[in-house]
Structures are given as C-alpha cells and as structure tokens.
Coordinates of N, CA, C and O in Angstrom, one line a residue:
X265 N 63.5 -71.3 60.9 CA 63.0 -70.3 61.5 C 63.7 -69.1 60.5 O 64.6 -68.8 59.6
X266 N 62.4 -68.3 60.0 CA 62.1 -67.1 59.7 C 63.0 -65.9 59.9 O 63.5 -65.7 61.1
X267 N 62.9 -65.2 58.8 CA 63.8 -64.0 58.4 C 64.0 -62.8 60.2 O 64.2 -62.5 60.8
X268 N 61.7 -63.0 60.0 CA 60.7 -62.0 60.7 C 61.8 -62.7 62.4 O 61.8 -62.3 63.5
X269 N 61.7 -64.2 62.5 CA 61.9 -64.5 63.9 C 63.3 -63.9 64.5 O 63.7 -63.5 65.7
X270 N 64.3 -63.9 63.8 CA 65.3 -63.5 63.9 C 65.3 -62.5 64.1 O 66.6 -62.1 64.7
X271 N 64.9 -61.3 63.5 CA 64.8 -59.9 63.5 C 64.0 -60.0 64.8 O 64.9 -59.2 65.9
X272 N 63.3 -60.6 65.5 CA 62.6 -60.4 66.3 C 63.5 -61.1 68.4 O 63.9 -59.8 68.9
X273 N 64.3 -61.7 67.5 CA 64.7 -61.8 68.5 C 66.2 -61.8 68.9 O 66.3 -61.1 69.9
X274 N 67.2 -61.2 67.5 CA 68.4 -60.1 67.8 C 68.2 -58.8 68.3 O 68.9 -58.0 69.0
X275 N 66.5 -58.2 68.4 CA 66.1 -56.6 69.0 C 65.9 -56.6 70.2 O 66.1 -56.9 71.8
X276 N 65.3 -58.1 70.9 CA 64.7 -58.4 72.2 C 66.7 -59.2 73.1 O 66.3 -58.6 73.6
X277 N 67.2 -59.1 72.5 CA 68.4 -59.7 72.7 C 69.4 -58.4 73.9 O 69.7 -57.8 74.7
X278 N 69.6 -57.8 72.2 CA 70.0 -56.8 72.4 C 69.2 -55.7 72.8 O 70.3 -55.0 74.5
X279 N 68.2 -55.4 73.2 CA 67.2 -54.5 74.7 C 67.7 -55.0 76.2 O 68.2 -54.1 76.7
X280 N 67.3 -56.6 76.1 CA 67.8 -57.6 76.8 C 70.0 -57.2 77.8 O 69.9 -56.8 78.9
X281 N 70.4 -57.5 76.9 CA 70.9 -56.6 77.3 C 71.9 -55.5 77.4 O 73.2 -55.1 78.8
X282 N 71.5 -54.7 76.8 CA 71.3 -53.4 77.4 C 70.8 -53.1 78.7 O 71.2 -53.0 79.5
X283 N 70.2 -53.1 79.3 CA 69.3 -54.0 80.9 C 69.4 -55.0 81.3 O 69.6 -54.8 82.5
X284 N 70.5 -55.2 81.2 CA 71.6 -56.3 82.1 C 70.3 -58.2 81.9 O 70.9 -57.7 83.6
X285 N 69.6 -58.5 81.3 CA 68.6 -58.6 81.7 C 68.3 -60.5 80.7 O 67.3 -61.4 80.7
X286 N 69.6 -60.0 80.5 CA 69.2 -60.8 79.3 C 69.4 -62.3 78.9 O 68.9 -63.7 79.0
X287 N 70.9 -63.2 80.5 CA 70.3 -63.8 81.7 C 68.3 -64.1 81.8 O 68.3 -65.8 81.5
X288 N 67.8 -62.6 82.5 CA 67.2 -63.1 82.6 C 65.4 -63.8 81.4 O 65.0 -64.9 81.7
X289 N 66.4 -63.2 80.7 CA 65.1 -63.2 79.0 C 65.7 -64.3 78.5 O 64.6 -65.4 78.1
X290 N 66.0 -65.0 79.2 CA 67.3 -66.7 78.4 C 66.5 -67.4 78.8 O 65.3 -67.9 78.9
X291 N 66.2 -66.4 80.3 CA 65.2 -68.4 80.8 C 63.8 -67.8 80.6 O 63.4 -68.9 80.0
X292 N 62.8 -67.4 80.8 CA 61.8 -66.3 80.6 C 61.8 -67.4 77.9 O 60.4 -67.5 78.3
X293 N 62.8 -66.9 77.2 CA 62.5 -67.6 76.8 C 62.1 -68.9 76.4 O 61.7 -70.3 75.7
X294 N 62.9 -69.9 77.2 CA 63.0 -71.1 77.4 C 62.0 -71.8 78.6 O 60.7 -72.8 77.8
X295 N 61.1 -70.7 79.2 CA 59.4 -71.4 78.7 C 58.8 -71.3 78.6 O 57.9 -71.5 78.2
X296 N 58.5 -70.7 77.7 CA 57.9 -69.9 76.4 C 57.6 -70.9 75.6 O 57.4 -71.7 75.2
X297 N 59.0 -71.7 74.9 CA 59.7 -72.6 73.6 C 58.9 -73.5 74.3 O 58.2 -73.9 73.9
X298 N 59.0 -74.2 75.6 CA 58.9 -75.2 76.6 C 57.6 -75.3 76.4 O 56.1 -75.8 76.7
X299 N 57.0 -73.9 77.0 CA 55.4 -74.7 76.6 C 54.9 -74.1 75.4 O 53.4 -75.5 75.7
X300 N 54.2 -73.2 74.8 CA 53.8 -73.6 74.2 C 54.1 -75.3 73.0 O 53.0 -76.0 73.0
X301 N 55.3 -76.2 73.0 CA 55.5 -76.9 72.6 C 54.7 -77.7 73.2 O 54.0 -79.3 72.6
X302 N 54.7 -77.7 74.9 CA 53.9 -78.7 75.5 C 52.6 -78.6 75.0 O 51.4 -79.7 76.4
X303 N 52.0 -77.5 74.9 CA 50.4 -77.0 74.2 C 50.3 -76.9 73.3 O 49.8 -76.2 73.0
X304 N 48.6 -78.1 72.7 CA 48.2 -77.6 71.5 C 46.5 -76.4 72.0 O 46.7 -75.6 70.3
X305 N 46.9 -76.3 72.6 CA 45.8 -76.2 72.9 C 46.3 -73.9 72.6 O 45.6 -72.6 72.0
X306 N 47.5 -73.5 73.1 CA 48.4 -72.6 73.4 C 48.3 -71.9 71.9 O 48.7 -70.8 71.5
X307 N 48.9 -73.1 71.1 CA 49.3 -73.8 69.6 C 47.9 -73.0 68.9 O 48.3 -72.2 68.0
X308 N 47.1 -73.5 69.1 CA 45.8 -73.1 68.8 C 45.2 -71.7 68.3 O 44.6 -71.2 67.7
X309 N 45.6 -71.2 69.6 CA 45.1 -69.9 69.6 C 45.8 -69.3 69.6 O 45.9 -68.2 68.1
X310 N 47.3 -69.2 69.5 CA 48.1 -68.3 68.4 C 48.1 -68.3 67.6 O 48.1 -66.7 67.1
X311 N 48.0 -69.3 66.4 CA 47.6 -69.6 65.2 C 46.4 -69.3 64.7 O 46.3 -68.0 63.9
X312 N 44.9 -69.2 65.7 CA 43.7 -68.7 65.4 C 43.6 -67.4 64.8 O 43.8 -66.5 65.3
X313 N 43.1 -67.3 63.9 CA 42.3 -65.8 62.8 C 40.9 -65.7 63.7 O 40.5 -64.2 63.9
X314 N 40.5 -66.1 64.9 CA 39.1 -65.5 65.2 C 39.6 -65.2 66.5 O 38.8 -64.8 66.9
X315 N 40.7 -65.9 67.1 CA 41.1 -64.9 68.3 C 41.1 -64.0 68.9 O 42.2 -63.5 67.8
X316 N 40.4 -63.0 69.2 CA 41.6 -62.0 68.7 C 42.7 -61.3 69.2 O 43.4 -61.4 70.1
X317 N 43.0 -59.6 69.3 CA 43.9 -60.2 69.6 C 44.5 -59.4 70.8 O 45.5 -60.0 71.3
X318 N 43.4 -58.2 71.2 CA 43.5 -58.4 73.2 C 43.4 -59.7 73.7 O 43.9 -60.0 74.6
X319 N 42.7 -60.8 72.8 CA 42.6 -61.7 74.1 C 43.4 -62.7 73.9 O 44.4 -63.2 75.3
X320 N 45.1 -62.2 72.5 CA 45.9 -63.6 72.6 C 46.9 -62.7 73.8 O 48.0 -63.1 75.1
X321 N 47.3 -61.3 73.3 CA 48.0 -60.9 74.5 C 47.8 -60.6 75.9 O 48.5 -61.4 77.1
X322 N 46.0 -60.7 76.0 CA 45.4 -60.8 77.8 C 45.7 -62.8 78.4 O 46.8 -62.5 78.8
X323 N 45.9 -63.7 77.5 CA 46.4 -65.0 77.5 C 47.7 -65.4 77.0 O 48.1 -66.0 78.6
X324 N 48.6 -64.9 76.7 CA 50.6 -64.5 77.2 C 50.3 -63.8 78.7 O 51.3 -64.4 79.2
X325 N 50.1 -63.0 79.3 CA 50.7 -62.2 79.8 C 50.1 -62.8 81.7 O 51.0 -63.3 82.6
X326 N 48.8 -63.7 81.3 CA 48.3 -64.8 82.6 C 49.1 -65.7 82.9 O 49.6 -66.2 83.5
X327 N 49.2 -65.9 81.2 CA 50.1 -67.9 80.4 C 51.8 -67.5 81.6 O 52.1 -68.2 81.9
X328 N 51.4 -66.1 80.9 CA 53.0 -65.9 81.3 C 53.4 -64.9 82.7 O 53.8 -64.1 82.1
X329 N 52.9 -64.8 83.0 CA 52.2 -64.3 84.2 C 53.5 -64.2 85.0 O 53.9 -61.9 85.4
X330 N 54.4 -64.8 86.5 CA 56.5 -64.7 86.1 C 56.9 -63.4 85.0 O 58.4 -63.7 86.1
X331 N 56.4 -62.9 83.6 CA 58.0 -62.6 83.2 C 58.8 -61.7 83.0 O 57.1 -60.5 83.3
X332 N 59.3 -61.2 83.0 CA 58.8 -59.5 82.5 C 58.3 -58.8 81.4 O 58.7 -59.8 81.3
X333 N 59.2 -57.1 81.7 CA 58.7 -56.5 80.8 C 59.1 -56.5 79.4 O 58.3 -56.0 79.0
X334 N 60.4 -57.0 79.2 CA 61.0 -57.4 77.8 C 59.9 -58.5 77.3 O 59.4 -58.5 76.1
X335 N 59.8 -59.9 77.8 CA 58.7 -60.1 77.2 C 57.3 -60.8 76.7 O 57.5 -60.6 76.0
X336 N 57.0 -59.7 77.6 CA 55.2 -59.3 77.2 C 55.9 -57.8 76.6 O 54.2 -57.6 76.1
X337 N 56.2 -57.4 76.4 CA 56.7 -56.7 75.6 C 56.9 -56.8 73.9 O 55.8 -56.3 72.8
X338 N 57.6 -57.9 74.6 CA 57.8 -59.2 72.9 C 55.7 -59.6 72.5 O 55.7 -59.6 71.7
X339 N 55.5 -60.2 73.6 CA 54.1 -60.8 73.0 C 53.0 -59.1 72.1 O 52.6 -59.5 71.9
X340 N 53.7 -58.3 72.6 CA 52.2 -57.1 72.2 C 53.3 -56.8 71.5 O 52.3 -56.6 70.1
X341 N 54.4 -56.7 71.3 CA 55.1 -56.5 69.4 C 54.2 -57.7 68.7 O 53.7 -57.3 66.7
X342 N 54.2 -58.3 68.8 CA 53.9 -59.5 68.0 C 51.9 -60.0 67.9 O 51.9 -59.9 66.3
X343 N 51.8 -59.1 68.4 CA 49.8 -59.6 68.8 C 49.7 -58.4 67.9 O 49.6 -57.8 66.9
X344 N 50.7 -56.7 67.9 CA 50.3 -55.8 67.3 C 50.0 -56.2 65.9 O 49.7 -55.3 64.8
X345 N 52.2 -56.9 65.7 CA 52.4 -57.0 64.3 C 52.0 -58.0 63.3 O 52.0 -58.5 62.1
X346 N 50.6 -58.2 64.0 CA 50.5 -59.8 63.4 C 51.5 -61.1 63.2 O 51.2 -61.1 62.1
X347 N 52.1 -61.6 63.8 CA 52.8 -61.8 64.3 C 53.2 -62.7 65.0 O 53.9 -63.8 65.3
X348 N 51.8 -63.0 66.1 CA 52.5 -64.1 67.3 C 52.4 -65.5 67.0 O 53.2 -66.4 67.7
X349 N 52.4 -65.8 65.9 CA 52.6 -67.2 64.7 C 53.3 -67.5 65.6 O 54.0 -68.9 65.4
X350 N 54.2 -66.8 65.2 CA 55.7 -66.7 65.3 C 56.5 -67.1 66.2 O 58.0 -67.4 66.4
X351 N 55.5 -66.6 67.1 CA 56.1 -66.8 68.6 C 57.1 -67.9 68.8 O 58.2 -67.5 69.7
X352 N 57.0 -69.1 69.1 CA 58.1 -70.6 69.1 C 58.8 -70.1 68.2 O 60.0 -70.1 68.9
X353 N 59.3 -69.6 67.3 CA 60.2 -69.3 67.2 C 61.5 -68.3 67.2 O 62.2 -68.5 66.5
X354 N 60.2 -67.4 67.4 CA 61.7 -66.0 68.0 C 62.5 -66.9 69.3 O 62.9 -66.6 69.8
X355 N 60.9 -67.4 70.2 CA 62.4 -67.9 72.0 C 63.7 -68.6 70.9 O 64.2 -68.2 71.8
X356 N 62.8 -69.8 69.5 CA 64.0 -70.7 69.4 C 65.2 -69.3 68.4 O 66.5 -70.4 69.1
X357 N 64.6 -68.3 68.5 CA 65.6 -68.0 67.8 C 67.0 -67.6 68.7 O 67.9 -67.5 68.2
X358 N 65.8 -66.6 69.3 CA 66.5 -65.7 71.0 C 67.4 -67.2 71.6 O 68.6 -67.1 71.2
X359 N 67.1 -68.2 71.9 CA 67.9 -69.2 72.5 C 69.3 -69.9 71.6 O 69.8 -69.2 71.9
X360 N 69.2 -70.0 71.2 CA 70.1 -69.5 69.9 C 71.3 -68.5 69.7 O 72.3 -68.6 69.7
X361 N 70.8 -67.0 69.1 CA 71.2 -65.1 69.6 C 72.8 -65.8 70.5 O 73.5 -65.0 71.1
X362 N 71.4 -65.9 72.1 CA 72.4 -66.2 73.1 C 72.9 -66.7 73.7 O 74.2 -66.1 74.3
X363 N 73.2 -68.4 73.2 CA 74.0 -68.8 73.4 C 74.8 -69.3 72.4 O 76.7 -69.3 73.2
X364 N 74.7 -68.3 71.4 CA 76.1 -68.1 70.0 C 77.0 -66.9 70.3 O 78.1 -66.8 70.7
X365 N 75.7 -66.6 70.9 CA 77.0 -64.8 72.1 C 77.5 -64.9 73.6 O 78.2 -64.4 73.3
X366 N 76.9 -66.2 73.7 CA 78.0 -66.7 75.6 C 79.2 -67.5 74.8 O 80.1 -68.4 75.1
X367 N 78.8 -67.4 73.6 CA 80.7 -68.4 73.0 C 79.8 -69.6 72.2 O 81.5 -70.5 72.4
X368 N 78.7 -70.0 73.2 CA 78.7 -71.7 73.0 C 77.7 -71.8 71.7 O 76.7 -70.6 71.4
X369 N 77.2 -72.7 71.1 CA 76.3 -73.5 69.6 C 75.7 -73.7 69.5 O 76.0 -74.9 70.8
X370 N 75.2 -73.7 69.9 CA 73.8 -75.3 69.6 C 73.2 -75.3 67.8 O 72.7 -74.7 67.3
X371 N 73.3 -76.5 67.8 CA 73.1 -76.6 66.5 C 71.5 -77.7 66.4 O 71.6 -78.3 67.1
X372 N 70.3 -77.2 65.8 CA 69.0 -77.6 65.5 C 68.9 -78.8 65.0 O 68.6 -78.1 63.3
X373 N 68.8 -79.8 64.6 CA 68.4 -81.1 63.3 C 67.3 -81.4 64.3 O 66.6 -82.0 64.9
X374 N 66.1 -81.5 62.9 CA 65.1 -82.0 62.8 C 64.2 -83.2 61.9 O 65.4 -83.3 60.8
X375 N 64.4 -84.1 62.9 CA 64.3 -85.3 61.7 C 62.5 -85.8 62.1 O 62.3 -85.5 63.1
X376 N 62.5 -86.5 61.3 CA 61.5 -87.6 61.2 C 61.5 -88.3 61.9 O 59.9 -89.1 63.1
X377 N 62.6 -89.1 62.2 CA 62.7 -89.8 63.8 C 63.5 -89.9 64.2 O 64.8 -89.7 63.7
X378 N 63.7 -90.3 65.8 CA 65.2 -90.1 66.6 C 66.0 -90.4 65.9 O 66.4 -91.6 64.9
X379 N 66.7 -90.0 65.4 CA 69.0 -90.1 65.4 C 69.6 -91.0 66.7 O 69.2 -91.0 67.1
X380 N 69.9 -91.4 64.6 CA 70.8 -92.3 66.0 C 72.3 -91.9 66.8 O 72.8 -91.3 66.3
X381 N 72.7 -92.7 67.7 CA 74.2 -91.8 68.2 C 75.0 -92.2 67.0 O 75.2 -91.3 66.9
X382 N 75.1 -93.2 66.3 CA 75.9 -92.6 65.3 C 76.4 -91.5 64.4 O 76.9 -90.6 64.0
X383 N 75.0 -91.0 64.5 CA 74.6 -90.6 63.2 C 74.4 -89.1 63.6 O 74.4 -88.2 63.0
X384 N 74.5 -89.3 65.4 CA 74.4 -88.0 65.6 C 75.8 -88.1 65.6 O 76.9 -86.2 65.7
X385 N 76.7 -88.4 65.9 CA 78.2 -88.1 65.7 C 78.8 -87.0 64.3 O 79.7 -85.7 64.2
X386 N 78.5 -88.0 63.2 CA 77.7 -88.2 62.3 C 77.9 -87.1 62.0 O 78.7 -85.6 60.3
X387 N 76.9 -85.8 62.4 CA 76.1 -84.7 62.3 C 77.3 -83.2 62.4 O 77.6 -82.5 62.5
X388 N 77.6 -84.0 63.9 CA 78.2 -82.9 65.2 C 79.5 -82.7 64.4 O 80.6 -82.1 64.6
X389 N 80.3 -84.2 63.4 CA 81.5 -83.8 62.6 C 81.6 -82.8 61.4 O 82.4 -81.9 61.0
X390 N 80.2 -83.0 61.1 CA 80.1 -82.4 59.5 C 79.6 -81.5 60.2 O 80.3 -80.3 59.4
X391 N 79.0 -81.1 61.3 CA 78.5 -79.1 61.9 C 79.9 -78.8 61.3 O 80.6 -77.1 61.4
X392 N 80.8 -79.2 62.3 CA 82.8 -78.4 63.5 C 83.3 -78.3 61.6 O 84.3 -77.5 61.9
X393 N 83.0 -79.4 60.8 CA 83.5 -78.6 59.3 C 83.2 -78.0 59.4 O 84.0 -76.6 58.5
X394 N 81.7 -78.4 58.7 CA 80.8 -76.3 58.2 C 82.3 -75.3 58.4 O 81.6 -74.3 58.2
X395 N 81.2 -75.1 60.3 CA 81.8 -73.9 60.8 C 82.6 -74.2 61.2 O 83.6 -72.5 62.2
X396 N 83.8 -75.5 61.5 CA 84.9 -74.7 63.0 C 84.8 -74.5 64.3 O 85.7 -73.8 65.0
X397 N 83.6 -74.9 64.9 CA 83.5 -74.8 66.0 C 82.7 -76.5 67.1 O 81.8 -76.6 65.4
X398 N 83.3 -76.1 67.8 CA 82.5 -77.8 69.0 C 80.9 -77.2 69.2 O 80.7 -74.9 68.7
X399 N 80.0 -77.9 68.8 CA 79.0 -77.1 68.8 C 77.9 -79.2 69.6 O 78.4 -79.7 69.6
X400 N 76.9 -77.6 70.1 CA 76.2 -79.1 70.6 C 74.9 -79.1 70.1 O 74.1 -78.6 69.6
X401 N 74.5 -80.7 69.8 CA 73.4 -81.2 69.4 C 71.7 -81.1 70.0 O 72.2 -81.7 70.3
X402 N 70.5 -79.6 69.7 CA 69.2 -80.3 69.9 C 68.9 -81.2 68.9 O 68.7 -80.8 67.3
X403 N 68.2 -82.5 69.2 CA 67.2 -83.4 67.8 C 65.7 -83.0 68.4 O 66.1 -83.5 69.2
X404 N 65.3 -82.0 67.4 CA 64.0 -82.7 67.3 C 63.4 -83.0 66.1 O 64.3 -83.8 65.5
X405 N 62.4 -84.3 66.6 CA 61.3 -85.1 66.6 C 60.0 -84.6 65.7 O 59.6 -83.9 66.2
X406 N 59.8 -83.7 64.0 CA 58.8 -84.2 64.1 C 58.4 -84.7 62.2 O 59.0 -84.4 61.0
X407 N 57.6 -85.5 62.7 CA 57.1 -86.5 62.1 C 56.5 -85.7 60.1 O 55.9 -86.6 58.9
X408 N 56.1 -84.3 60.4 CA 56.0 -83.4 59.0 C 56.3 -82.9 57.9 O 56.0 -83.0 56.8
X409 N 57.8 -83.4 58.3 CA 58.9 -82.5 57.3 C 59.5 -84.7 56.4 O 59.8 -85.1 56.1
X410 N 58.3 -86.1 56.8 CA 58.7 -86.7 55.9 C 59.7 -87.7 56.2 O 58.9 -89.3 56.5
X411 N 60.7 -87.3 55.5 CA 62.1 -87.7 55.4 C 63.1 -86.6 55.4 O 62.9 -85.2 55.8
X412 N 64.3 -87.4 55.8 CA 65.4 -86.4 55.7 C 65.6 -85.8 57.3 O 65.5 -86.0 58.1
X413 N 66.3 -83.9 57.1 CA 66.5 -82.8 58.0 C 66.8 -82.1 57.4 O 66.2 -81.3 57.0
X414 N 66.3 -81.3 58.5 CA 66.7 -80.0 59.5 C 67.8 -79.7 60.0 O 66.8 -80.1 61.0
X415 N 68.9 -78.6 59.4 CA 68.9 -78.0 60.9 C 69.7 -76.7 59.9 O 69.9 -75.9 59.3
X416 N 69.4 -76.5 61.7 CA 69.7 -75.0 62.1 C 70.7 -74.9 63.5 O 71.1 -75.4 63.8
X417 N 71.2 -74.0 62.1 CA 73.0 -73.9 63.7 C 73.2 -71.6 62.9 O 73.1 -70.9 62.4
X418 N 72.3 -71.7 64.3 CA 72.6 -70.5 65.1 C 71.2 -69.0 64.1 O 70.2 -70.4 63.8
X419 N 71.5 -68.4 62.7 CA 70.3 -68.0 62.0 C 71.0 -69.0 60.5 O 70.3 -67.9 59.3
X420 N 71.3 -69.6 60.4 CA 71.4 -70.2 59.1 C 70.9 -72.0 58.5 O 70.1 -72.4 60.1
X421 N 70.3 -71.3 57.8 CA 68.9 -73.5 58.0 C 69.3 -73.9 56.8 O 69.4 -72.9 55.3
X422 N 69.9 -75.3 57.2 CA 69.1 -76.9 55.9 C 68.7 -77.3 55.9 O 68.7 -78.2 56.8
X423 N 67.4 -77.2 54.7 CA 67.2 -77.6 54.7 C 67.1 -78.5 53.8 O 66.9 -78.8 52.2
X424 N 67.0 -80.4 54.4 CA 67.5 -81.6 53.0 C 66.0 -82.6 53.7 O 66.5 -83.2 53.2
X425 N 64.5 -81.9 53.9 CA 63.9 -82.6 54.0 C 63.0 -83.3 53.4 O 62.8 -82.2 52.2
X426 N 62.4 -84.3 53.1 CA 61.4 -84.5 52.3 C 60.3 -83.2 52.4 O 59.4 -83.2 50.2
X427 N 59.8 -82.7 52.8 CA 58.6 -81.9 52.8 C 59.4 -81.0 52.0 O 58.3 -80.0 52.0
X428 N 60.5 -80.1 52.2 CA 61.1 -79.3 51.8 C 60.7 -79.4 50.7 O 61.0 -78.3 49.7
X429 N 61.3 -80.5 49.9 CA 62.1 -81.0 48.1 C 60.2 -80.7 48.2 O 60.2 -80.4 46.5
X430 N 59.2 -81.4 48.9 CA 58.1 -81.5 48.4 C 57.1 -79.6 48.0 O 57.0 -79.5 46.6
X431 N 57.1 -79.3 49.2 CA 57.5 -77.7 48.4 C 57.8 -77.1 47.3 O 57.4 -76.0 47.2
X432 N 58.5 -77.2 47.0 CA 59.4 -76.3 46.4 C 59.3 -77.4 44.9 O 58.6 -76.3 43.7
X433 N 58.6 -78.3 45.3 CA 58.3 -79.2 44.0 C 56.4 -78.4 43.0 O 56.5 -77.7 42.3
X434 N 56.2 -78.0 44.7 CA 54.7 -77.8 44.3 C 54.5 -75.9 43.7 O 54.3 -76.3 43.2
X435 N 55.8 -75.1 44.4 CA 55.8 -74.0 43.6 C 57.0 -73.9 42.7 O 55.8 -73.2 41.7
X436 N 57.3 -74.8 42.0 CA 57.4 -75.0 40.3 C 56.8 -74.9 39.8 O 56.6 -74.9 38.8
X437 N 55.7 -75.9 40.0 CA 54.3 -76.5 39.0 C 53.3 -75.6 38.7 O 52.8 -75.4 38.4
X438 N 53.5 -74.2 39.8 CA 52.4 -73.3 40.5 C 52.9 -72.4 39.4 O 52.6 -71.3 39.3
X439 N 54.6 -72.3 39.2 CA 54.7 -71.3 37.9 C 54.7 -71.5 37.4 O 54.9 -71.7 36.3
X440 N 54.3 -70.0 36.5 CA 53.7 -69.7 35.0 C 54.4 -70.3 34.1 O 54.5 -70.5 32.8
X441 N 55.6 -69.8 34.6 CA 56.8 -69.4 33.4 C 57.5 -71.4 33.6 O 58.2 -71.6 32.3
X442 N 56.8 -72.4 34.6 CA 57.0 -73.4 34.1 C 55.8 -73.8 32.8 O 56.0 -75.0 32.5
X443 N 54.4 -74.0 32.6 CA 53.9 -73.9 31.6 C 53.6 -74.3 30.1 O 54.7 -72.7 30.4
X444 N 54.1 -74.9 30.0 CA 54.4 -75.4 28.2 C 53.6 -74.7 27.8 O 53.1 -75.2 27.5
X445 N 53.9 -74.4 26.9 CA 53.0 -74.1 25.4 C 52.9 -74.9 24.5 O 54.0 -76.0 24.4
X446 N 51.8 -75.4 23.8 CA 51.2 -76.5 23.2 C 50.2 -76.4 21.4 O 50.2 -75.2 22.0

C-alpha cells in the first residue's frame, strides 16, 4: 500500500472517530474493498483516464448510495486529487488502521499460490516475533507477484515477491549511474 493511501485512510479514520461513526465507516470500507475486488468493470473505470472525473464521482456515489457522507467525501477528494485509482488501497489501509486502533491487528500476506496451513502458522509465528503481538492473518492470492510474498502489517510492508525484485532490477538497469563507460 502506498503512503498516500495510508495518509488518506488515517485522515478518514480521524474524522470518523471525531464524528463517532468509525464503526459505520469501517463497514463501508469493507464494502468498498469487496465491491471493487469483485468487479473488473469498476476497477477498470477507476483506472481509466478516459472516464471523466464527474462520471467517476457519480458512478461511485450511485454504487455506494447507502454510504455516509464521510465515505462520499472520500470519493470526492480522491477524484479531485486524481488519486481515485487508490480507492482499494485506501479502503484496505483504513481497515488495517481501524483494527489496529481497536487493539487487533491484521497481517495481510499476498502470495502467488494459496498458503498451506503449516506455512500460515510459520508466518504468524514470525509476525509475533517481529511485533510482539498476536495478529490475525489474511491471505490474498495474486498471480501477478509471480512468486515469493508481500507481507503488510499496519502501514509496514515487506516485499519479497519476485515481481518486486524484477521491478528493482529494472529500476537499477534504467539508472544511468550503472551505465559503464567503455
């Protein structure tokens, strides 16, 4: 998750706590996360530079018509700041921050294949060793990472995916400081 997504999530959580509606916004962010994950069309619309900002706002407000003013305001801010493609990350960040605020923490591990029960226990033990806390583990399968894993705990992220390593190699090859003089 990007720093920007975490910043938006923290701002929304602070506002929701001030207005005593954090539980309601938590439910709405879960709905947003699940709805966007389940709809390729919605994901494509959020990513598309061809869809006008006002159309994106209208679509989000229609899809999430039952959401409250804080969630609708988040849509407005994200669209106005040209960050609406970060909506799923903001929702995930909000959920993690809310759960952390409530005393429970969720570690999200993304892998290219489903985790075995033994590996899940090993990851939970390692997370407890690192954080000193018991955490719940949420597993996401995403073939795009090719192999390895991405572990997120709150706003910390450890990327040990092959896709992440390839991206790092690509950055280093593109870096002009690595061009040798012949």
